[in-house]
XYZ file of C-alpha atoms in Angstrom:
756
model
C -190.508 -19.754 44.020
C -186.612 -20.089 43.726
C -184.843 -16.755 44.499
C -182.591 -15.340 41.734
C -178.901 -15.865 42.361
C -176.944 -12.467 42.222
C -173.585 -13.089 41.231
C -171.213 -10.490 43.128
C -168.297 -9.272 41.065
C -165.246 -11.022 42.579
C -163.098 -7.899 42.121
C -165.637 -5.846 44.261
C -163.615 -6.207 47.514
C -160.474 -5.235 45.632
C -162.084 -2.025 44.440
C -163.439 -1.299 48.115
C -160.072 -1.925 49.519
C -158.257 0.220 46.881
C -160.754 3.231 47.694
C -160.402 2.762 51.266
C -156.609 3.002 51.303
C -156.723 6.093 49.258
C -158.936 7.807 51.924
C -156.494 6.478 54.470
C -153.211 8.041 53.041
C -155.054 11.522 52.357
C -154.547 13.970 55.011
C -157.452 15.011 57.101
C -160.004 16.890 54.546
C -162.801 19.224 55.232
C -166.002 17.773 55.022
C -166.910 19.332 51.451
C -163.569 18.173 50.122
C -164.218 14.468 51.301
C -167.511 14.722 49.694
C -166.192 15.835 46.402
C -163.571 12.908 46.394
C -166.213 10.585 47.208
C -168.394 11.993 44.542
C -165.514 11.673 41.956
C -164.938 7.952 42.819
C -168.689 7.127 42.538
C -168.895 9.061 39.174
C -165.724 7.271 37.795
C -166.743 3.863 39.069
C -170.266 4.029 37.405
C -168.997 5.722 34.270
C -166.448 2.876 33.694
C -168.946 0.169 34.811
C -168.750 -2.971 32.693
C -165.353 -2.007 31.226
C -162.413 -4.236 31.892
C -158.757 -3.669 31.300
C -156.508 -6.320 29.416
C -155.800 -8.125 32.691
C -159.534 -8.755 33.243
C -159.800 -6.238 36.238
C -162.716 -3.626 36.279
C -161.266 -0.400 34.744
C -161.898 1.561 37.891
C -158.738 -0.160 39.461
C -156.745 1.993 37.074
C -157.993 5.631 37.914
C -157.842 4.424 41.792
C -154.158 3.308 41.506
C -153.206 6.648 39.336
C -154.665 8.489 42.355
C -152.811 6.304 44.873
C -149.453 7.005 42.936
C -150.346 10.801 42.911
C -150.983 10.822 46.629
C -148.365 8.280 48.116
C -145.472 8.153 45.615
C -145.641 11.781 44.491
C -146.774 13.455 47.593
C -149.460 15.509 45.877
C -152.009 15.399 48.680
C -154.607 18.191 47.654
C -158.048 16.842 46.861
C -158.420 18.469 43.449
C -155.315 16.409 42.267
C -157.159 13.185 43.682
C -160.302 14.264 42.009
C -158.673 14.546 38.680
C -156.709 11.378 38.822
C -159.994 9.512 39.453
C -161.655 11.427 36.359
C -158.746 11.427 34.131
C -160.265 9.066 31.647
C -163.985 9.634 31.849
C -164.436 12.556 29.328
C -162.349 10.371 26.608
C -163.889 6.778 27.426
C -167.548 7.510 28.660
C -170.536 9.684 27.712
C -169.558 12.278 30.568
C -168.614 15.777 29.282
C -166.324 18.585 30.349
C -169.530 20.608 30.892
C -170.717 17.885 33.361
C -167.208 17.931 35.296
C -167.396 21.700 35.497
C -170.870 21.866 36.857
C -170.132 19.451 39.730
C -166.458 20.265 40.430
C -165.600 23.571 39.206
C -163.667 25.210 36.239
C -160.316 24.199 37.748
C -160.959 20.434 37.758
C -162.495 20.831 34.161
C -159.296 22.553 32.978
C -157.226 19.670 34.333
C -159.241 16.973 33.008
C -159.294 18.711 29.692
C -155.517 18.826 29.514
C -155.140 15.223 30.461
C -157.905 13.926 27.966
C -156.363 12.334 24.926
C -156.986 14.092 21.675
C -158.485 11.865 18.731
C -156.693 13.843 16.306
C -159.412 14.083 13.608
C -159.541 16.996 11.553
C -156.871 18.674 13.518
C -153.841 18.288 11.035
C -153.421 16.886 7.413
C -150.306 14.631 7.917
C -151.741 11.615 9.601
C -148.339 10.475 10.797
C -147.989 13.483 12.920
C -151.203 12.992 14.989
C -149.544 11.245 17.673
C -146.911 14.068 17.922
C -149.563 16.690 17.765
C -151.409 14.961 20.683
C -148.140 15.162 22.613
C -147.846 18.982 21.968
C -151.412 19.486 22.952
C -150.880 17.648 26.166
C -147.548 19.458 26.987
C -149.009 22.816 26.257
C -151.038 22.340 29.408
C -147.793 22.485 31.648
C -147.723 26.005 31.890
C -151.441 26.198 33.045
C -151.240 23.733 35.685
C -148.158 21.334 36.318
C -150.735 18.815 38.026
C -151.759 17.782 34.391
C -148.283 16.546 33.712
C -147.972 14.931 37.095
C -151.150 13.006 36.878
C -150.208 12.122 33.255
C -146.877 10.683 34.487
C -148.628 8.742 37.284
C -151.106 7.332 34.604
C -148.081 6.329 32.349
C -146.385 4.511 35.455
C -149.346 2.480 36.181
C -149.948 1.669 32.384
C -146.200 0.550 32.380
C -146.356 -1.594 35.441
C -149.488 -3.534 33.833
C -148.140 -3.776 30.418
C -147.595 -7.271 30.378
C -151.215 -7.690 29.356
C -150.697 -5.989 26.083
C -149.998 -7.475 22.649
C -146.084 -7.184 22.066
C -146.206 -4.551 19.262
C -148.611 -2.308 21.400
C -146.310 -2.838 24.388
C -143.250 -1.894 22.394
C -144.928 1.340 21.131
C -145.876 2.279 24.790
C -142.339 1.507 26.008
C -140.856 3.585 23.218
C -143.072 6.678 23.954
C -141.976 6.282 27.586
C -138.475 6.362 26.832
C -138.788 9.049 24.413
C -140.778 11.499 26.439
C -142.045 10.455 29.718
C -138.974 9.141 31.471
C -136.903 12.177 30.521
C -139.774 14.446 31.503
C -139.922 12.762 34.882
C -136.193 13.348 35.199
C -136.700 16.961 34.093
C -139.077 17.504 36.847
C -136.814 15.736 39.468
C -139.069 12.710 39.813
C -135.984 10.475 39.931
C -137.719 7.343 41.407
C -140.431 7.417 38.727
C -137.919 8.194 35.851
C -135.814 5.019 36.898
C -138.733 2.828 37.245
C -140.078 3.965 33.756
C -136.680 3.417 32.149
C -136.468 0.051 33.882
C -139.976 -1.197 32.829
C -139.440 0.150 29.215
C -136.044 -1.778 28.969
C -137.757 -5.022 30.317
C -140.256 -4.635 27.448
C -137.882 -3.603 24.530
C -134.951 -5.947 25.368
C -136.139 -8.613 27.726
C -133.291 -11.063 27.334
C -130.623 -8.251 28.024
C -132.533 -7.081 30.834
C -132.863 -10.476 32.587
C -129.021 -10.861 32.070
C -128.136 -7.647 33.718
C -130.764 -8.216 36.429
C -129.465 -11.598 37.455
C -125.977 -10.321 37.534
C -127.089 -7.314 39.550
C -128.948 -9.520 42.066
C -125.803 -11.626 42.419
C -123.666 -8.620 42.944
C -125.851 -7.174 45.567
C -125.294 -9.946 48.022
C -121.594 -9.749 47.892
C -121.664 -5.690 47.664
C -123.803 -5.440 50.883
C -120.948 -6.883 52.973
C -118.552 -4.379 51.476
C -121.023 -1.526 52.138
C -121.414 -2.413 55.823
C -117.729 -2.289 56.098
C -117.384 1.054 54.319
C -120.219 2.631 56.245
C -118.749 1.520 59.617
C -115.480 3.496 58.849
C -117.319 6.831 58.767
C -120.393 6.248 60.677
C -118.686 6.559 64.033
C -116.705 9.707 63.152
C -119.968 11.521 62.313
C -121.605 10.286 65.467
C -118.745 11.611 67.760
C -117.977 14.729 66.049
C -121.083 16.188 64.464
C -123.896 15.621 67.140
C -126.217 15.619 64.128
C -129.057 13.095 63.698
C -128.489 11.363 60.335
C -129.492 8.373 58.131
C -127.297 6.278 56.057
C -128.601 4.663 53.128
C -127.056 2.471 50.148
C -128.515 2.747 46.662
C -127.948 0.424 43.767
C -128.027 1.732 40.212
C -131.058 0.786 38.160
C -130.703 -2.085 35.685
C -131.405 0.449 32.660
C -128.660 2.783 33.818
C -126.030 0.116 34.278
C -126.765 -1.079 30.769
C -126.679 2.503 29.388
C -123.299 2.955 30.945
C -122.041 -0.270 29.738
C -122.838 0.891 26.080
C -121.604 4.281 26.742
C -118.236 3.205 28.077
C -118.068 0.011 26.059
C -117.365 -2.072 29.285
C -118.708 -5.341 30.425
C -121.030 -5.484 33.757
C -118.050 -6.622 35.708
C -115.986 -3.454 34.862
C -118.867 -1.190 35.844
C -117.538 -0.148 39.297
C -120.154 2.690 40.571
C -122.951 0.177 40.626
C -124.086 1.471 44.079
C -123.661 4.555 46.149
C -123.908 5.680 49.854
C -126.544 8.427 50.838
C -126.082 10.256 54.043
C -129.053 12.223 54.957
C -128.928 14.956 57.703
C -131.698 15.410 59.778
C -132.048 19.430 60.367
C -134.130 22.339 60.362
C -131.594 25.058 59.808
C -131.912 27.413 57.131
C -130.454 26.768 53.524
C -127.222 28.717 54.128
C -126.572 26.816 57.286
C -127.571 23.527 55.449
C -124.913 24.008 52.857
C -122.438 24.730 55.666
C -123.407 21.570 57.403
C -122.998 19.384 54.295
C -119.524 20.769 53.642
C -118.508 20.237 57.159
C -119.726 16.500 56.769
C -117.654 16.266 53.692
C -114.632 17.342 55.435
C -115.094 14.825 58.074
C -115.533 11.730 55.858
C -112.817 12.775 53.502
C -110.476 12.573 56.425
C -111.481 8.919 56.755
C -111.323 7.994 53.266
C -109.284 9.785 50.498
C -111.460 11.573 48.051
C -111.087 11.949 44.071
C -111.152 15.759 43.523
C -112.136 15.100 39.809
C -115.338 13.372 40.922
C -116.625 16.268 43.159
C -120.021 17.527 42.381
C -121.548 20.476 44.156
C -125.218 20.768 43.521
C -125.846 22.722 46.913
C -124.141 25.748 46.176
C -125.776 26.025 42.728
C -128.837 23.628 42.537
C -130.002 21.903 39.359
C -132.657 23.626 37.316
C -135.208 21.008 38.666
C -134.331 21.870 42.268
C -132.030 19.070 42.860
C -129.524 19.715 45.759
C -126.720 17.302 46.825
C -123.089 17.192 47.431
C -121.615 14.173 45.757
C -118.004 12.917 46.226
C -116.191 9.478 45.415
C -113.868 8.204 48.076
C -111.512 5.216 48.176
C -112.629 2.763 50.438
C -111.162 -0.455 51.842
C -109.568 -2.872 49.319
C -108.876 0.114 47.083
C -112.331 0.367 45.866
C -113.955 3.776 44.751
C -117.399 4.500 46.258
C -119.825 7.361 45.413
C -121.160 9.250 48.577
C -123.990 11.560 48.380
C -124.583 14.237 51.251
C -127.666 15.997 51.581
C -130.170 17.076 54.296
C -133.695 15.551 54.609
C -135.159 18.465 52.735
C -133.023 18.069 49.924
C -133.516 14.501 49.922
C -137.246 14.754 49.596
C -136.877 17.267 46.664
C -134.502 14.991 45.216
C -137.060 11.995 45.367
C -140.185 13.791 44.750
C -138.928 16.745 42.450
C -141.295 19.632 41.792
C -144.289 17.637 43.449
C -142.311 17.921 46.889
C -142.777 21.665 46.980
C -146.094 22.038 44.971
C -148.783 23.178 47.659
C -152.120 24.444 47.278
C -154.578 26.443 49.288
C -158.011 25.033 49.943
C -159.292 26.399 46.656
C -156.650 24.701 44.672
C -154.743 27.821 43.571
C -150.876 27.531 44.061
C -149.315 29.760 46.592
C -145.659 28.411 46.320
C -144.885 28.976 42.581
C -141.867 26.665 41.793
C -142.188 26.733 37.878
C -139.138 28.247 36.527
C -138.341 29.985 33.227
C -138.325 26.416 31.740
C -142.187 26.474 31.663
C -141.991 29.652 29.489
C -139.544 28.176 27.288
C -141.629 25.100 26.621
C -144.838 27.243 25.654
C -142.562 29.233 23.157
C -141.265 25.945 21.659
C -144.822 24.263 21.466
C -146.625 27.273 20.323
C -144.289 28.246 17.741
C -145.991 28.227 14.303
C -143.022 27.610 12.273
C -142.620 24.073 13.576
C -144.669 21.252 12.684
C -145.703 18.726 15.358
C -142.817 16.613 14.988
C -140.157 19.354 15.152
C -141.952 20.822 18.098
C -141.703 17.317 19.701
C -137.985 16.939 19.051
C -137.218 20.598 20.239
C -139.246 19.879 23.472
C -137.155 16.546 23.908
C -133.877 18.603 23.419
C -135.026 21.080 26.210
C -135.633 17.986 28.709
C -131.898 17.805 29.408
C -131.240 19.455 32.779
C -129.154 22.605 32.437
C -125.886 22.170 34.489
C -123.241 24.589 33.097
C -123.025 28.007 34.734
C -121.003 30.669 33.108
C -120.603 34.400 33.607
C -121.107 37.594 31.529
C -118.236 40.259 31.699
C -120.428 42.142 34.421
C -120.356 38.904 36.512
C -124.024 37.966 35.790
C -124.550 34.110 36.207
C -125.954 32.512 33.058
C -127.417 28.838 33.052
C -126.760 26.694 29.799
C -126.851 23.022 28.753
C -124.003 20.825 29.009
C -121.862 21.074 25.828
C -123.365 24.561 25.179
C -121.324 26.732 22.618
C -120.592 30.404 22.607
C -123.231 30.613 19.883
C -125.586 29.280 22.572
C -124.455 31.975 25.045
C -124.932 34.869 22.542
C -128.518 33.980 21.680
C -129.290 33.489 25.404
C -128.148 37.112 25.931
C -130.017 38.362 23.174
C -131.256 37.404 19.767
C -129.474 40.269 18.002
C -126.247 39.576 19.641
C -126.471 35.966 18.334
C -127.300 37.074 15.031
C -124.256 39.577 14.765
C -121.726 37.279 16.816
C -118.481 36.319 15.080
C -116.521 35.140 18.244
C -116.002 35.569 21.709
C -113.422 36.139 24.614
C -113.599 33.300 27.074
C -111.434 33.955 30.170
C -109.802 36.774 28.143
C -108.798 34.330 25.276
C -110.470 34.902 21.890
C -112.245 31.718 20.706
C -114.651 30.618 17.711
C -118.461 30.422 17.941
C -118.103 26.496 18.085
C -116.060 26.615 21.296
C -117.742 24.676 24.037
C -118.227 26.370 27.348
C -117.017 24.875 30.759
C -118.471 25.769 34.158
C -117.278 29.099 35.560
C -116.195 30.367 32.109
C -116.565 34.346 31.807
C -117.616 35.053 28.267
C -117.675 38.261 26.338
C -119.316 37.997 22.687
C -117.676 39.789 19.958
C -120.154 41.152 17.313
C -120.122 42.581 13.857
C -122.967 44.505 12.083
C -122.072 42.793 8.940
C -122.436 39.504 10.246
C -125.609 37.253 9.722
C -126.528 33.704 10.524
C -125.349 30.921 8.386
C -126.729 27.298 7.928
C -123.951 25.546 9.536
C -124.521 27.510 12.766
C -127.542 24.846 13.175
C -124.870 22.243 13.627
C -122.843 24.497 16.368
C -125.941 25.473 18.441
C -127.613 22.979 20.745
C -130.228 25.101 22.462
C -133.728 25.099 21.094
C -133.817 29.025 21.608
C -130.435 29.485 19.502
C -131.656 26.964 16.896
C -135.035 28.531 16.575
C -133.531 32.095 16.210
C -131.205 30.747 13.468
C -133.961 29.204 11.609
C -136.133 32.361 11.749
C -133.249 34.434 10.491
C -132.288 31.946 7.854
C -135.921 31.716 6.607
C -135.956 35.508 6.396
C -132.682 35.689 4.395
C -133.940 32.803 2.263
C -136.993 34.796 1.074
C -134.913 37.683 0.228
C -132.314 35.511 -1.739
C -135.493 33.739 -3.529
C -137.035 36.976 -4.693
C -133.590 38.279 -5.840
C -133.023 35.220 -7.725
C -136.489 35.323 -9.333
C -135.749 38.763 -10.402
C -132.476 37.862 -11.937
C -134.088 34.855 -13.906
C -136.730 36.984 -15.202
C -134.166 39.729 -16.336
C -131.793 37.015 -18.114
C -134.804 34.839 -19.509
C -136.904 37.334 -20.853
C -134.850 37.971 -23.977
C -135.815 34.333 -25.106
C -139.452 34.663 -23.969
C -138.980 32.104 -21.220
C -140.788 32.475 -17.957
C -141.344 30.290 -14.809
C -144.212 28.294 -16.483
C -142.090 27.599 -19.674
C -141.562 23.752 -20.714
C -137.711 24.479 -20.394
C -138.029 25.107 -16.852
C -138.358 21.415 -15.869
C -135.379 20.594 -18.030
C -133.328 23.599 -16.551
C -133.950 22.197 -12.935
C -132.766 18.811 -13.877
C -129.663 20.189 -15.612
C -128.679 22.130 -12.461
C -129.735 19.040 -10.306
C -132.129 21.032 -8.114
C -135.815 19.482 -7.401
C -137.636 22.717 -6.933
C -137.957 26.095 -8.545
C -137.795 27.816 -5.277
C -134.441 26.072 -4.496
C -133.316 27.166 -7.908
C -134.351 30.788 -7.264
C -132.420 30.703 -3.946
C -129.256 29.320 -5.621
C -129.525 32.031 -8.197
C -130.100 34.642 -5.524
C -127.172 33.593 -3.763
C -124.699 33.042 -6.749
C -124.792 29.397 -6.228
C -125.620 28.970 -9.880
C -123.825 30.878 -12.610
C -126.570 33.311 -14.073
C -124.583 33.251 -17.385
C -124.533 29.562 -17.674
C -128.267 29.531 -16.954
C -128.875 31.790 -19.850
C -126.578 29.858 -22.203
C -128.770 26.971 -21.392
C -132.032 28.722 -22.341
C -130.330 29.990 -25.581
C -129.150 26.484 -26.601
C -132.478 24.938 -25.977
C -134.327 27.682 -27.666
C -131.943 27.202 -30.825
C -132.282 23.483 -30.582
C -128.605 22.771 -29.942
C -126.922 19.994 -28.040
C -126.704 20.819 -24.350
C -123.515 20.458 -22.428
C -123.445 17.001 -20.778
C -120.961 17.769 -18.087
C -123.726 18.359 -15.242
C -125.609 15.230 -16.401
C -122.539 13.113 -15.828
C -121.802 14.761 -12.504
C -125.212 14.100 -11.516
C -124.875 10.286 -12.430
C -121.665 9.920 -10.486
C -123.218 11.564 -7.387
C -126.376 9.348 -7.640
C -124.436 6.060 -7.608
C -122.180 7.287 -4.710
C -125.322 8.078 -2.658
C -126.831 4.552 -3.536
C -123.539 2.935 -2.528
C -123.560 4.934 0.695
C -126.999 3.731 1.710
C -126.660 0.119 0.731
C -129.459 -1.863 2.559
C -129.783 -5.639 2.924
C -133.093 -7.207 1.688
C -134.685 -9.801 3.653
C -136.461 -12.880 2.216
C -140.260 -12.505 3.147
C -140.323 -16.279 4.137
C -137.729 -15.649 6.658
C -140.132 -13.421 8.763
C -143.360 -13.722 10.470
C -145.021 -10.443 10.081
C -147.900 -9.416 12.641
C -150.495 -8.228 10.159
C -151.446 -8.866 6.499
C -149.372 -6.815 4.184
C -148.658 -6.745 0.346
C -145.355 -5.162 0.400
C -142.741 -7.713 -0.583
C -139.647 -5.142 -0.102
C -138.343 -5.741 3.071
C -135.061 -4.428 4.348
C -132.874 -4.548 7.646
C -132.244 -0.912 9.093
C -128.689 0.131 8.559
C -128.792 1.900 11.933
C -128.899 -1.332 13.918
C -128.250 -4.060 11.552
C -130.562 -6.851 12.842
C -129.754 -10.452 12.171
C -131.717 -13.620 12.627
C -132.171 -14.552 16.167
C -132.377 -10.777 17.284
C -135.577 -9.456 18.975
C -137.137 -7.331 16.267
C -139.950 -5.139 15.114
C -141.059 -3.996 11.618
C -141.750 -0.388 10.529
C -143.972 0.214 7.563
C -143.071 2.871 5.069
C -144.775 3.805 1.893
C -143.075 0.982 -0.452
C -141.132 -1.090 2.016
C -141.026 -2.542 5.474
C -137.707 -1.812 7.452
C -136.617 -4.215 10.291
C -135.132 -2.818 13.495
C -134.064 -3.963 16.758
C -136.160 -2.655 19.640
C -133.273 -0.947 21.383
C -132.449 0.993 18.387
C -132.558 4.831 18.809
C -134.228 5.440 15.560
C -136.751 2.559 16.260
C -137.515 4.303 19.676
C -138.180 7.698 17.917
C -140.252 5.936 15.233
C -142.391 4.270 17.428
C -142.902 7.401 19.740
C -143.956 9.564 16.542
C -145.366 7.127 14.255
C -146.880 4.213 16.307
C -149.453 3.043 13.948
C -146.757 2.046 11.476
C -145.149 -0.392 13.843
C -145.963 -4.065 12.976
C -145.127 -6.958 15.189
C -142.320 -9.222 13.639
C -140.142 -11.995 14.433
C -137.832 -14.355 12.636
C -138.889 -17.640 11.410
C -137.049 -20.802 12.163
C -135.321 -21.188 8.755
C -133.043 -18.630 7.435
C -132.337 -20.431 4.083
C -128.644 -20.040 4.381
C -128.817 -16.243 3.889
C -126.089 -14.124 5.484
C -126.283 -10.822 7.029
C -124.131 -7.881 7.685
C -122.832 -7.510 11.073
C -120.103 -5.788 12.932
C -117.939 -6.118 15.999
C -115.590 -3.711 17.991
C -112.555 -5.180 19.448
C -110.359 -3.404 22.141
C -107.004 -4.782 23.114
C -103.394 -4.540 23.794
C -101.675 -3.217 20.586
C -99.006 -5.818 19.808
C -97.258 -7.173 16.760
C -99.563 -9.778 14.822
C -102.540 -8.839 16.485
C -104.630 -7.854 13.468
C -103.592 -11.271 11.968
C -104.781 -13.133 14.979
C -108.280 -11.574 14.745
C -108.474 -12.088 11.030
C -107.461 -15.856 11.402
C -110.283 -16.285 13.985
C -112.920 -14.718 11.904
C -112.032 -15.989 8.456
C -110.312 -19.346 9.173
C -111.769 -20.428 12.575
C -115.304 -19.107 12.242
C -115.274 -19.415 8.169
C -116.951 -15.913 7.980
C -116.505 -13.595 4.873
C -115.143 -10.208 6.043
C -116.461 -7.222 4.364
C -114.349 -4.362 5.829
C -111.756 -3.952 8.584
C -110.817 -0.723 10.107
C -108.388 -0.145 13.089
C -106.882 2.690 15.272
C -104.356 2.816 17.895
C -103.682 4.924 20.827
C -100.899 4.561 23.091
C -100.720 0.750 23.958
C -104.276 0.074 22.904
C -106.134 -0.661 19.711
C -109.700 -0.637 18.639
C -110.784 -2.454 15.620
C -114.009 -2.414 13.735
C -114.546 -5.749 11.756
C -117.566 -5.964 9.480
C -118.496 -9.515 8.226
C -121.455 -11.437 7.057
C -123.254 -13.858 9.720
C -126.204 -16.237 9.450
C -127.694 -15.290 12.775
C -126.835 -14.032 16.151
C -125.858 -17.238 17.534
C -122.977 -17.219 15.292
C -122.252 -13.700 15.956
C -122.308 -14.401 19.869
C -120.000 -17.492 19.208
C -117.571 -15.187 17.357
C -117.611 -12.661 20.245
C -116.824 -15.238 22.686
C -113.959 -16.838 20.807
C -112.466 -13.279 20.270
C -113.098 -12.373 23.844
C -110.829 -15.466 24.769
C -107.736 -14.069 23.150
C -105.159 -13.364 25.845
C -104.554 -9.629 24.511
C -108.409 -8.814 23.922
C -109.853 -6.411 26.596
C -113.511 -6.350 25.298
C -115.080 -7.517 22.265
C -118.792 -6.177 21.682
C -121.249 -5.849 18.877
C -121.204 -2.699 16.874
C -124.663 -1.170 16.124
C -123.892 0.956 13.270
C -120.682 1.279 10.991
C -120.788 4.943 11.533
C -119.765 4.643 15.188
C -116.696 6.733 15.872
C -113.406 5.443 16.722
C -111.385 6.262 19.931
C -113.909 6.980 22.708
C -112.703 3.773 24.625
C -109.204 4.126 23.923
C -109.257 7.950 25.431
C -111.726 7.622 28.257
């Protein structure tokens, strides 16, 4: 009898090797803890048996890699975290329940797994579009219970991004956009800079592959040349440090990431070649001194190296005296090196470097039972819970408020008594007032900043001393929402406005009843619909609010009711005003339709109304995606900020799309920005290039000059991005043009490039 041939899974050695490596990088565990890790691995392996990833690998390779990232790249080495990383998908994807997890591994592991489990969203909310945002809210709420939830979630996202190539492009774009919108800023907020940088680069590679490859190629070529210069620069200070300090130290060079270089190119409106801080030198001092002594040592090193190369005092950044809120400590300076080149130098101790690389994970330690004994979560965690649990915010608003709160808080100002207050960059007097107390914010009318009276919209600078001026007669105004930037201030203003709105609506309703009862008219009367149309107000509630705040003349309302009651002709003044306003709005939001034969849409759709997004103005040849609205499809470029937000919040509405080969001669609106030397006849030269040489129809030209420079915005119609790129190439060759770049939107402001 022939023996049955048993085929062994070719991936089995890969899985065994991955698990062996995980055990190797873990610190020495007690027998019970080691046994728990092994049981978690066996449970995860058996539960995911037969399931494959898109790459063809068995699914167990994913939780194994997540656990490795947690231990090796985040330095979270307690066995609870490893168990949770191994089991993070079993409740969602298999038959294993949370109760089973709790019985075997205890309530702490159960709670972390519960936080990590993605919600299905069924029956949670009525707005289907908000389910994705609601899931984010539920996941993020677990931060304040145990930070390991979000750290493991970030490790999960990092591995998914590293293996994103196996996904369909539209799904990959959705994942990349979520990463840019939430996960990368979250990693930055927690101080996980290495992970934040990799997430941004991976997302950039997916969303804009051609630009990514172009910048990557230039950076690789630049690194070879730059390394020679770095060696020369380092040699100039290394000897001085060895002779003078007697300290052990390490010097490293760090190149900017691809995504951060491109972001700076866009922000500064500069080509790659003019981004001069593409690399930095890091001096890591090996010392076991206390923190006060560490600061002293760092400043001594700064004094020594600034004696070798001249520092730029405007570029000194001191994050050792007052660290960033996520724990980052470092002293940054920019020195003039050989050949007149500026080089950024970062000075820190080995302890500071560990915190800078690992963030909150670097000082997150646990007892053997898993309870934290070094509590490093700051008031930021409490602020997050307040935002996410706020019942007045829907899921999308809560997600937007959370994202705002991710920005590191870097401005330190002082109260009149000398108390130091931490605020975000560009925070205003109004933000400061609400930070002190809600009532002070509500009653604020201005402030004395460094003993000078300023308005509420005054932007605070580091070191300012602020004294808020209040009045009991003051109350929040709607325009304050444009002044405040902190979620706390905005939330307080919204609550107070809602309270006053309710009071105004009741006042308006009482006034309406008093004025209308003479004509036997109430809120349910047929005249009510015409009354709202007459005053150009969509809802009765808004009408009563306007009436209660005297935005509508009560006598004019009464006159309208009287005339309608008597069957007389109603005054047409308001009707004609409304028609003019409507036409103005239509002109303002002009959009270009796309012939559906010009596109290849990734799924069946009956919608024939297809338009290009005015936020990014895609043209044939651009990398694009489609977003499905109720009655139309909008085409965006993947790098568009609006597209990133839409894909993060409404991922199900994203459709894969690309241009067809033929564009049938249709032209599309595009715009370029040109910066150059302001000389006589320059505008005429540029118009000749666009109109006569390229034979393009110009829609609009706007120009502004400052000192000896000009900045021009030229809007024209092009057939595709090849024609647009050709135009940019020709314009760039003009001897008096410094830069020629594509404008994403016609709302982009003038003057940033000229004045920076």
